[in-house]
mmCIF file of C-alpha atoms in Angstrom:
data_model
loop_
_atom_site.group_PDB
_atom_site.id
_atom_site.type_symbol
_atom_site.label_atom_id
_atom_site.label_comp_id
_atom_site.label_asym_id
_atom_site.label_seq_id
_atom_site.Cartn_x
_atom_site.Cartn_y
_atom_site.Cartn_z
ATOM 1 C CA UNK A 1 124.439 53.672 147.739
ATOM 2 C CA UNK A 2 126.177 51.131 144.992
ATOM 3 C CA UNK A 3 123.449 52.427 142.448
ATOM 4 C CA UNK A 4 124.592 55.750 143.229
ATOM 5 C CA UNK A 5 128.487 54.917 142.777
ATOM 6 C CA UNK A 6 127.375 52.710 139.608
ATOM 7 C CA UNK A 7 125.689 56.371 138.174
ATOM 8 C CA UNK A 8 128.860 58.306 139.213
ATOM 9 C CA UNK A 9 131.603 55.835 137.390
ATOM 10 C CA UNK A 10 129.134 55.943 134.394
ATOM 11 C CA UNK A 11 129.269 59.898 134.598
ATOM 12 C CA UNK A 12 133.049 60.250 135.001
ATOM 13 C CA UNK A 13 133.794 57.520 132.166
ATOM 14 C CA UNK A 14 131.263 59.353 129.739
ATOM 15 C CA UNK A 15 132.996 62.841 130.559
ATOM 16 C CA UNK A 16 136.327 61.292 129.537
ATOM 17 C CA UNK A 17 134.973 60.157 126.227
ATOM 18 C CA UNK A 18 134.942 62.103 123.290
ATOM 19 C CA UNK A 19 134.642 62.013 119.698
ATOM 20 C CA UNK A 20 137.238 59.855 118.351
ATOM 21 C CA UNK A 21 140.592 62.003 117.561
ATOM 22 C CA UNK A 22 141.699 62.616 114.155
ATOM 23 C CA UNK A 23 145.139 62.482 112.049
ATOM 24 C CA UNK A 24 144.169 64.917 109.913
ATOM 25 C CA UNK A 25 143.123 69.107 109.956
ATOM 26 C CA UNK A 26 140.085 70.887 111.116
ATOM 27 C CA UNK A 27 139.073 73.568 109.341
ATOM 28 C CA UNK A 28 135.879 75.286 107.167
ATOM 29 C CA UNK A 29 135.126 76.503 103.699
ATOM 30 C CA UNK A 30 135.597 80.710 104.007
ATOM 31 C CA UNK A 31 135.125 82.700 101.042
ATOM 32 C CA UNK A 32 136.104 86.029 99.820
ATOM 33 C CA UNK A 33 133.045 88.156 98.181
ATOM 34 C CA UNK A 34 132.964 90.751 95.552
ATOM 35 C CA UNK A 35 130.555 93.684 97.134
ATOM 36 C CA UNK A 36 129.062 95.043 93.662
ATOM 37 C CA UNK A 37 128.695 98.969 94.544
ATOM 38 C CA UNK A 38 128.214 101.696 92.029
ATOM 39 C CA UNK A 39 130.855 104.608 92.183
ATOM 40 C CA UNK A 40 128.807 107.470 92.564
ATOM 41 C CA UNK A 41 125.375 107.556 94.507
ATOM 42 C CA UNK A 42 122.016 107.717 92.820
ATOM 43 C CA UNK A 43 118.713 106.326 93.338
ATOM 44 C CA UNK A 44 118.542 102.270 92.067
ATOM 45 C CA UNK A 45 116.068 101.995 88.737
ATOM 46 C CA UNK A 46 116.844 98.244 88.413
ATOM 47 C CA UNK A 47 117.934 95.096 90.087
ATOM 48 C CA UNK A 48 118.438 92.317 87.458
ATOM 49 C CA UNK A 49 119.545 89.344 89.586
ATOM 50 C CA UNK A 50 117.893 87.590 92.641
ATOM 51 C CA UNK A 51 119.722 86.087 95.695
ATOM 52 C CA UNK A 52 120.797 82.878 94.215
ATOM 53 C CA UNK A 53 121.282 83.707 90.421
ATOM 54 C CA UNK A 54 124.269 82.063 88.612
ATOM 55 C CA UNK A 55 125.907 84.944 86.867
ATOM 56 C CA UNK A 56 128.579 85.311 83.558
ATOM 57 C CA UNK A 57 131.711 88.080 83.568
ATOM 58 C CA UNK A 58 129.954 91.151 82.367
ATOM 59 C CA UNK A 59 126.449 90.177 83.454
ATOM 60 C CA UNK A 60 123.973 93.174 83.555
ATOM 61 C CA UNK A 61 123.687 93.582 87.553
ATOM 62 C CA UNK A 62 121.761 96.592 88.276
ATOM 63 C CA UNK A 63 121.541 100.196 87.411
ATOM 64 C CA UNK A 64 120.732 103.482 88.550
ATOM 65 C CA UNK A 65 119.198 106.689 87.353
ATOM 66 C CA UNK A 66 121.164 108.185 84.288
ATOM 67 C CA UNK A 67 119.116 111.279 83.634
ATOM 68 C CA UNK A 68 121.857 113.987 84.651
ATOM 69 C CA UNK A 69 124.572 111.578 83.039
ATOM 70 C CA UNK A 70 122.685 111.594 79.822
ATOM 71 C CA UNK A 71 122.506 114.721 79.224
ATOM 72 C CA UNK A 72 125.985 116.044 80.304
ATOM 73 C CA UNK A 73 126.981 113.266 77.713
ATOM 74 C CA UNK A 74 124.674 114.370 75.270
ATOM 75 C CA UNK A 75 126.418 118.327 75.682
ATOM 76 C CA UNK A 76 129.618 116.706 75.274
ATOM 77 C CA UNK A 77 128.969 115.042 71.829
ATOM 78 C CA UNK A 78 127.263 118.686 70.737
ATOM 79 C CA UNK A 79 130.756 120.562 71.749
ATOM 80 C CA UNK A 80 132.744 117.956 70.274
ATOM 81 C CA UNK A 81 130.700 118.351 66.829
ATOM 82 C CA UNK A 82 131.122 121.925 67.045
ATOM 83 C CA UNK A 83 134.950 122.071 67.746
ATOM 84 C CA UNK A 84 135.123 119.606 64.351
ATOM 85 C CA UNK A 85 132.982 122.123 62.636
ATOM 86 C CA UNK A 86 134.997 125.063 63.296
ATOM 87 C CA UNK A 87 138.194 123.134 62.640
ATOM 88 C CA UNK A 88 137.207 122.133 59.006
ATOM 89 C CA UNK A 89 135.805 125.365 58.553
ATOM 90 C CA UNK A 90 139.531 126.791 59.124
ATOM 91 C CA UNK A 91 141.290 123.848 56.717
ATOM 92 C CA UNK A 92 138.828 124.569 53.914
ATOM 93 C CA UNK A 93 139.311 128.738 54.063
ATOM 94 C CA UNK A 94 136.557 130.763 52.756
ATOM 95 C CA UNK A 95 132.621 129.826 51.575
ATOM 96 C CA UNK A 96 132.357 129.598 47.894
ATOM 97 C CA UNK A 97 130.191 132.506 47.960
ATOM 98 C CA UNK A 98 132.373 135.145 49.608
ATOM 99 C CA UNK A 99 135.272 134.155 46.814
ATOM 100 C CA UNK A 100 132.278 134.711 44.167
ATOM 101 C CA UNK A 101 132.208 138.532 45.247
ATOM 102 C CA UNK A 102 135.570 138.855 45.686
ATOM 103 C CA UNK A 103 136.671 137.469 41.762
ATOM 104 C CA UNK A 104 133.549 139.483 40.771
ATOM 105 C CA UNK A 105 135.611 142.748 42.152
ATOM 106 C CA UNK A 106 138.569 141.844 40.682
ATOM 107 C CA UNK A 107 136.860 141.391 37.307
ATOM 108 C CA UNK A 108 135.377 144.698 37.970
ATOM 109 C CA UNK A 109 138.520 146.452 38.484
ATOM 110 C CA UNK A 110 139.642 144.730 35.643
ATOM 111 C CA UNK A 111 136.998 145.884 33.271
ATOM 112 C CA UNK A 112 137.628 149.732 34.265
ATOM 113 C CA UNK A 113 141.527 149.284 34.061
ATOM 114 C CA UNK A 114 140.405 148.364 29.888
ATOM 115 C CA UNK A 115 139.062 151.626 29.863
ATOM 116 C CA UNK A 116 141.554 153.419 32.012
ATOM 117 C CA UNK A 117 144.651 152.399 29.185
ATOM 118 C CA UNK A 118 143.297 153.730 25.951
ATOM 119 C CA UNK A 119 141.642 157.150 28.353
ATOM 120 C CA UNK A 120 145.096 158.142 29.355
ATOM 121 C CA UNK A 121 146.185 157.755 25.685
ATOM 122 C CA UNK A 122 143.639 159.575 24.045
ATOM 123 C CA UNK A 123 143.928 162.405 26.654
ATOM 124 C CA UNK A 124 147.794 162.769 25.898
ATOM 125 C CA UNK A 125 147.039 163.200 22.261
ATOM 126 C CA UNK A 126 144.378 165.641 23.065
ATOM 127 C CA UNK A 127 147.352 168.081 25.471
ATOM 128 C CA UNK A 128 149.586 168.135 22.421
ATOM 129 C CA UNK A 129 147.371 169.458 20.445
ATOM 130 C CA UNK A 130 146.338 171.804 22.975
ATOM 131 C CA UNK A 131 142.203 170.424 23.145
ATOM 132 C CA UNK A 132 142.537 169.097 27.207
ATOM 133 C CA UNK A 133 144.665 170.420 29.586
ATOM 134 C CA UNK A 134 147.392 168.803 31.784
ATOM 135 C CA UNK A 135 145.030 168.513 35.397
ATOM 136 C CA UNK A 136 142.511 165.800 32.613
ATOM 137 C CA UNK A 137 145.596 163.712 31.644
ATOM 138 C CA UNK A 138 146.776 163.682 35.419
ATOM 139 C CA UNK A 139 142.969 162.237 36.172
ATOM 140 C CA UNK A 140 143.379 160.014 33.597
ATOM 141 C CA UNK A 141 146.890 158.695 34.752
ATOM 142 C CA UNK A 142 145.509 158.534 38.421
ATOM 143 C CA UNK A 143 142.312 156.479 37.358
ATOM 144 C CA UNK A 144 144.538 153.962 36.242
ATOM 145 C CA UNK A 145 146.468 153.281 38.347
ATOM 146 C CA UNK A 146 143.977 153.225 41.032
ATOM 147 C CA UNK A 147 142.310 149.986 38.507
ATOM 148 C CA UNK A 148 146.192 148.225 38.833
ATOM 149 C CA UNK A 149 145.827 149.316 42.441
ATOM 150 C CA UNK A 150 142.565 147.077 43.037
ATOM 151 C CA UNK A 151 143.200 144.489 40.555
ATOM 152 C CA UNK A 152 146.128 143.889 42.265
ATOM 153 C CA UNK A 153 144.476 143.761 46.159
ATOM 154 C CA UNK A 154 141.359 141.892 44.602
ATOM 155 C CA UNK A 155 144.275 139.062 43.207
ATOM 156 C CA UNK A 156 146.001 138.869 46.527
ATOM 157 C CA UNK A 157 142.334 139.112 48.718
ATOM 158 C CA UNK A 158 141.467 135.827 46.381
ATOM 159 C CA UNK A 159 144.312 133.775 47.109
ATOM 160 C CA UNK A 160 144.267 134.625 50.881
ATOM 161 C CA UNK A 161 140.218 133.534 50.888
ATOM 162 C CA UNK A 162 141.178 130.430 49.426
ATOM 163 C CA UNK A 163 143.926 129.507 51.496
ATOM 164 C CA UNK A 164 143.159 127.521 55.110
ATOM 165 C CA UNK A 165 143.596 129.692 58.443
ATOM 166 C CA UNK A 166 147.007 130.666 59.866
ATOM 167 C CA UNK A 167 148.805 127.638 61.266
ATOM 168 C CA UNK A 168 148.161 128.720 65.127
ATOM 169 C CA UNK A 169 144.435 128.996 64.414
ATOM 170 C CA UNK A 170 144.415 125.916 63.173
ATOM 171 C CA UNK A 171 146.658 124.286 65.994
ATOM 172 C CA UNK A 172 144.330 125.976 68.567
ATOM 173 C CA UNK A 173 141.012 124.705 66.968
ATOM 174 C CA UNK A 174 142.451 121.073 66.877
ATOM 175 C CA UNK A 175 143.208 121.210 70.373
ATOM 176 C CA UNK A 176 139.918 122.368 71.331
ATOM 177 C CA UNK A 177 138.708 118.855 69.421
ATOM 178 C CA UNK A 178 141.239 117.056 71.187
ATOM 179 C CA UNK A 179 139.786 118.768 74.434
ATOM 180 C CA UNK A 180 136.010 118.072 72.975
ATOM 181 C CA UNK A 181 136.739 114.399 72.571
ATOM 182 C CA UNK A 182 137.793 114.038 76.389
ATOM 183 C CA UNK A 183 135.191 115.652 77.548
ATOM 184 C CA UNK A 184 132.662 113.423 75.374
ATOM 185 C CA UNK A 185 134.940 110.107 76.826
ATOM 186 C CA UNK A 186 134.637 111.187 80.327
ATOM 187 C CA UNK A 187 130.755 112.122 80.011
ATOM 188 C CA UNK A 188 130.384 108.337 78.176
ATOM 189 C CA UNK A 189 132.282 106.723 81.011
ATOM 190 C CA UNK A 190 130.236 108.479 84.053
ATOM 191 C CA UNK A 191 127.015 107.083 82.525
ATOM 192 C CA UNK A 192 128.406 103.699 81.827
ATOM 193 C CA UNK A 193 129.323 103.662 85.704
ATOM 194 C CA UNK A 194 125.646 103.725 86.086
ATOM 195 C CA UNK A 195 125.070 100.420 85.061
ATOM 196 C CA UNK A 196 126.812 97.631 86.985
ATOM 197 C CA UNK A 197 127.867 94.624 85.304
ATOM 198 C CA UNK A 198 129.197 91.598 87.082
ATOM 199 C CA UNK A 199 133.175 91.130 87.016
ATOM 200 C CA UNK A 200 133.388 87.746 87.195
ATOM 201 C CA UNK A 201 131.440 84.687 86.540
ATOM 202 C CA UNK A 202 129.663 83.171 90.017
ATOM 203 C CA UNK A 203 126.285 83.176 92.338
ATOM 204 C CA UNK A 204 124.674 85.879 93.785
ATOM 205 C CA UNK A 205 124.788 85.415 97.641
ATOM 206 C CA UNK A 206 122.723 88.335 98.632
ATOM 207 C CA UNK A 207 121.043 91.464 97.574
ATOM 208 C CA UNK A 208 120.937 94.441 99.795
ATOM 209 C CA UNK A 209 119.236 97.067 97.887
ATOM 210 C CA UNK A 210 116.016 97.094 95.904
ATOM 211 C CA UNK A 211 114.624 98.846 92.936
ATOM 212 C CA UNK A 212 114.123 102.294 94.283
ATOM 213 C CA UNK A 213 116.105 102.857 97.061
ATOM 214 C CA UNK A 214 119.079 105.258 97.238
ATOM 215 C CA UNK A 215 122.268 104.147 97.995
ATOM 216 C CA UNK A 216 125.280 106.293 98.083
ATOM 217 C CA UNK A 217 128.657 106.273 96.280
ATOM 218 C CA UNK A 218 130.567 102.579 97.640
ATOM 219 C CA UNK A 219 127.907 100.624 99.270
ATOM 220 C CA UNK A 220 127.377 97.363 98.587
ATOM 221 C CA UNK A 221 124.326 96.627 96.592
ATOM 222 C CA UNK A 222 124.850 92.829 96.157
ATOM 223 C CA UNK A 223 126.967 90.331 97.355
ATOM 224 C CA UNK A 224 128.593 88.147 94.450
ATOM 225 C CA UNK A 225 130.898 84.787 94.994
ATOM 226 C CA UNK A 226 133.067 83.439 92.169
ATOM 227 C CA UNK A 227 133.942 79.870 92.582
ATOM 228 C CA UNK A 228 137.811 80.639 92.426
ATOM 229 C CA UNK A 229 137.212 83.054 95.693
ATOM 230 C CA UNK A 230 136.616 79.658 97.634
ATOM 231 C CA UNK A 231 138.941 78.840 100.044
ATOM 232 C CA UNK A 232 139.698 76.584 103.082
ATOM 233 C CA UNK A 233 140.855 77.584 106.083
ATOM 234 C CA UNK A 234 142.491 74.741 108.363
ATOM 235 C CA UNK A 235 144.274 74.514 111.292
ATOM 236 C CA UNK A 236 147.844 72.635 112.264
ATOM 237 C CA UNK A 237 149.076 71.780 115.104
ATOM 238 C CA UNK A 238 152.458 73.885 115.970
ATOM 239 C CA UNK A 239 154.686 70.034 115.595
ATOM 240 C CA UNK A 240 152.828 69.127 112.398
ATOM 241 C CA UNK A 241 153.824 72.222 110.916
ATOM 242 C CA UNK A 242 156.742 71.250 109.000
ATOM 243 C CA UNK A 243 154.700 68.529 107.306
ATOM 244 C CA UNK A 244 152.997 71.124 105.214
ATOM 245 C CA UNK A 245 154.244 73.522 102.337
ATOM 246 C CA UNK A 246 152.769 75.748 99.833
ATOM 247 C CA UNK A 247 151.508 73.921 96.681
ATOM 248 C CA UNK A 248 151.072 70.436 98.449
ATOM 249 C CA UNK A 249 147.852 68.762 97.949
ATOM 250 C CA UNK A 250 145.418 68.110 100.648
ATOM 251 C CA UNK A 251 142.617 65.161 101.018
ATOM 252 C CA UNK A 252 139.317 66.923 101.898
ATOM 253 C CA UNK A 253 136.052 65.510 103.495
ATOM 254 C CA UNK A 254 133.099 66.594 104.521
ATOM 255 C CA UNK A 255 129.605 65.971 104.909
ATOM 256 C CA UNK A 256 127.929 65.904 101.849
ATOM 257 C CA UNK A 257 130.929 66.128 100.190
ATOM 258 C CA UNK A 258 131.864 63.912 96.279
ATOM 259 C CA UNK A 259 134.693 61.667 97.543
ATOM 260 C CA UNK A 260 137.447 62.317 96.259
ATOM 261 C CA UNK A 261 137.751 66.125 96.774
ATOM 262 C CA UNK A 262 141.253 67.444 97.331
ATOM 263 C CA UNK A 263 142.523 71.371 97.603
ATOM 264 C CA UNK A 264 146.231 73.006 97.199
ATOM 265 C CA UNK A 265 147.874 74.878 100.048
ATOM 266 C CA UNK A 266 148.150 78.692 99.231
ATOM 267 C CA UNK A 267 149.163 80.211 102.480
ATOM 268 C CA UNK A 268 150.276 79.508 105.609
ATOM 269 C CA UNK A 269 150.688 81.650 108.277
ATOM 270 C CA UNK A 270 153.606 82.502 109.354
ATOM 271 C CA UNK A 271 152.489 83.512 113.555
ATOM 272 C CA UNK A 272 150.511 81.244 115.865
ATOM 273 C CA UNK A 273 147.307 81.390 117.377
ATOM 274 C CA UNK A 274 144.869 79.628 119.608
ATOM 275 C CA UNK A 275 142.589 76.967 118.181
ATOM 276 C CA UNK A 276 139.169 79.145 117.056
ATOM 277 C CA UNK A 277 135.341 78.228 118.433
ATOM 278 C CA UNK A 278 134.762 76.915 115.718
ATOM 279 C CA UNK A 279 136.874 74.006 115.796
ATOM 280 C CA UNK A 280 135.322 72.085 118.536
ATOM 281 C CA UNK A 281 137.107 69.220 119.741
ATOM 282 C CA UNK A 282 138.410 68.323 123.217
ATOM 283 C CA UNK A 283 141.942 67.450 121.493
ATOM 284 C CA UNK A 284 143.058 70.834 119.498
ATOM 285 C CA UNK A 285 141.758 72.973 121.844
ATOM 286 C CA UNK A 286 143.931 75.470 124.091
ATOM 287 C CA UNK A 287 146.730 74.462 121.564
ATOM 288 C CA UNK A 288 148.559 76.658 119.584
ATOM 289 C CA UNK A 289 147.746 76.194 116.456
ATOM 290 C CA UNK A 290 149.038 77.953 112.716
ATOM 291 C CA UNK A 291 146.124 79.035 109.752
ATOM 292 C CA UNK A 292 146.830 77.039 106.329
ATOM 293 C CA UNK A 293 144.742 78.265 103.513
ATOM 294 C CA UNK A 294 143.648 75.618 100.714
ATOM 295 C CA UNK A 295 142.315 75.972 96.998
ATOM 296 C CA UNK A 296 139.844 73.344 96.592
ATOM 297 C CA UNK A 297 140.597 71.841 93.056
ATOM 298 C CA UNK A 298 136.988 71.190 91.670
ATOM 299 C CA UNK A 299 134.725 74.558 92.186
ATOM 300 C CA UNK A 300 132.050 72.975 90.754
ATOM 301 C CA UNK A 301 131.777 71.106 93.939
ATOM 302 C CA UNK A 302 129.033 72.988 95.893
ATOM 303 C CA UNK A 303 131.157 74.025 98.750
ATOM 304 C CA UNK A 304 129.304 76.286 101.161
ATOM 305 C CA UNK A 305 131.002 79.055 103.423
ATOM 306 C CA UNK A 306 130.905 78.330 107.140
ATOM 307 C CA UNK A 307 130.656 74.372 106.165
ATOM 308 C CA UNK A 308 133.365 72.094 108.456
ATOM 309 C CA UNK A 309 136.037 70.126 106.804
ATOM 310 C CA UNK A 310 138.725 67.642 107.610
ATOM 311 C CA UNK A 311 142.132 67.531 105.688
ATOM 312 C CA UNK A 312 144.792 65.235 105.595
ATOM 313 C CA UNK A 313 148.008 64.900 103.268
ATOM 314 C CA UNK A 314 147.377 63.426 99.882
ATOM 315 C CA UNK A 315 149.376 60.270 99.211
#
């Protein structure tokens, strides 16, 4: 019976034991991930990282089939040379050949208009003294004038050929290029969509897709973490609150933790709640409790998400 009573004071002084409390926060290292997803679905031709990879801003990620992009930008450029085509073909006016025929009419009508002069002359004579009649010289008159008639439409068809198009042609065909080019921009900016590049230096945490498979327009393909998306989430106590502000530095520790580490408040919340799971100890829980969020200072620091930490005011 005293053995017994020895066993149950050891029992009850154990259960009243626990760790030894702490000054400073509770807390662990969160982060907030980039989901790399493409923005239209397709079936994945390539996968250039692995889990684990240390990426740069603008990294080649992965990419996915282009065929249908490819061409719709290749029938973009065509349209877009065309529509320049037709608009320089407006600006320049007529092909060197059509003005050839239409200065070799006018030197035609020309050439029978030197005829035409010295016919109606000689055909005047001729009535007077009473050879030709009247209806000859009227032939005569009408021949010529039918020369100045077409010498004078050849003149004006050859400085209309080489003249551009009416203004409003023009204007229409250089909106059509203007139309052409974003067309072309648009087709060039779907198939750059298709490959995925990363936004912003940091590791790949996961990969969820593989060479391959089809994934649809928004889903995640990979999971990427830049360094500056680290953050700390801690926990005050409701009286300790007013001890903290935005911008004030914070002594963290960890295990396996440099010494020396410290982090800058960003946020705290502004509504309480109860102490999470996940910070176990016998003297924060069933308190209320308000969520600070901390910066650490030095990213390279190989912080891991999920990891517990302790925090206490700098000096």
């Amino acid at each position: 019976m005293p053995r017994l009573m020895v066993l149950l004071a050891a029992l009850l002084l154990l259960a009243g034991c626990d760790r030894p409390s702490s000054s400073g926060l509770l807390g662990y290292v969160e982060a907030d991930y980039i989901y790399a997803a493409p923005v239209s679905g397709g079936r994945i031709t390539e996968v250039a990282v692995q889990r684990g990879d240390s990426v740069a801003a603008g990294a080649r990620l992965f990419a996915l089939d282009a065929s249908d992009e490819t061409a719709k930008r290749d029938q973009a450029k065509a349209a877009l040379d065309q529509a320049k085509s037709n608009l320089a073909d407006l600006m320049t006016g007529e092909r060197t050949e059509e003005l050839a025929i239409i200065q070799a009419q006018l030197d035609a009508a020309k050439a029978s208009m030197t005829l035409s002069v010295p016919r109606v002359e000689r055909r005047r004579k001729m009535v007077t003294s009473k050879i030709v009649g009247e209806e000859e010289v009227d032939e005569a008159e009408s021949a010529l004038l039918a020369d100045r008639g077409h010498i004078a439409e050849y003149t004006a068809r050859l400085a209309a050929a080489k003249l551009p198009a009416r203004a409003d042609q023009i204007a229409a065909a250089a909106h059509a290029v203007t139309e052409a080019e974003a067309a072309l921009a648009a087709a060039q900016w779907s198939l750059d969509q298709r490959t995925v590049v990363a936004s912003a230096d940091g590791r790949i945490e996961d990969v969820f897709f593989r060479a391959g498979e089809e994934v649809s327009a928004g889903a995640a393909v990979l999971q990427l973490l830049p360094p500056p998306n680290l953050k700390l989430r801690l926990y005050v106590p409701e009286p300790q609150l007013g001890a903290y502000k935005i911008g004030q530095k914070l002594d963290i520790a960890c295990d396996g933790c440099a010494a020396g580490q410290t982090a800058t408040v960003s946020f705290i919340a502004t509504s309480a709640e109860f102490t999470p799971p996940v910070i176990y100890s016998r003297e924060s829980r069933a308190k209320l409790v308000y969520l600070i969020e901390a910066r650490p200072d030095d990213t390279a620091q190989p912080w891991h998400p999920g990891q517990p930490i302790e925090a206490s005011p700098a000096p």
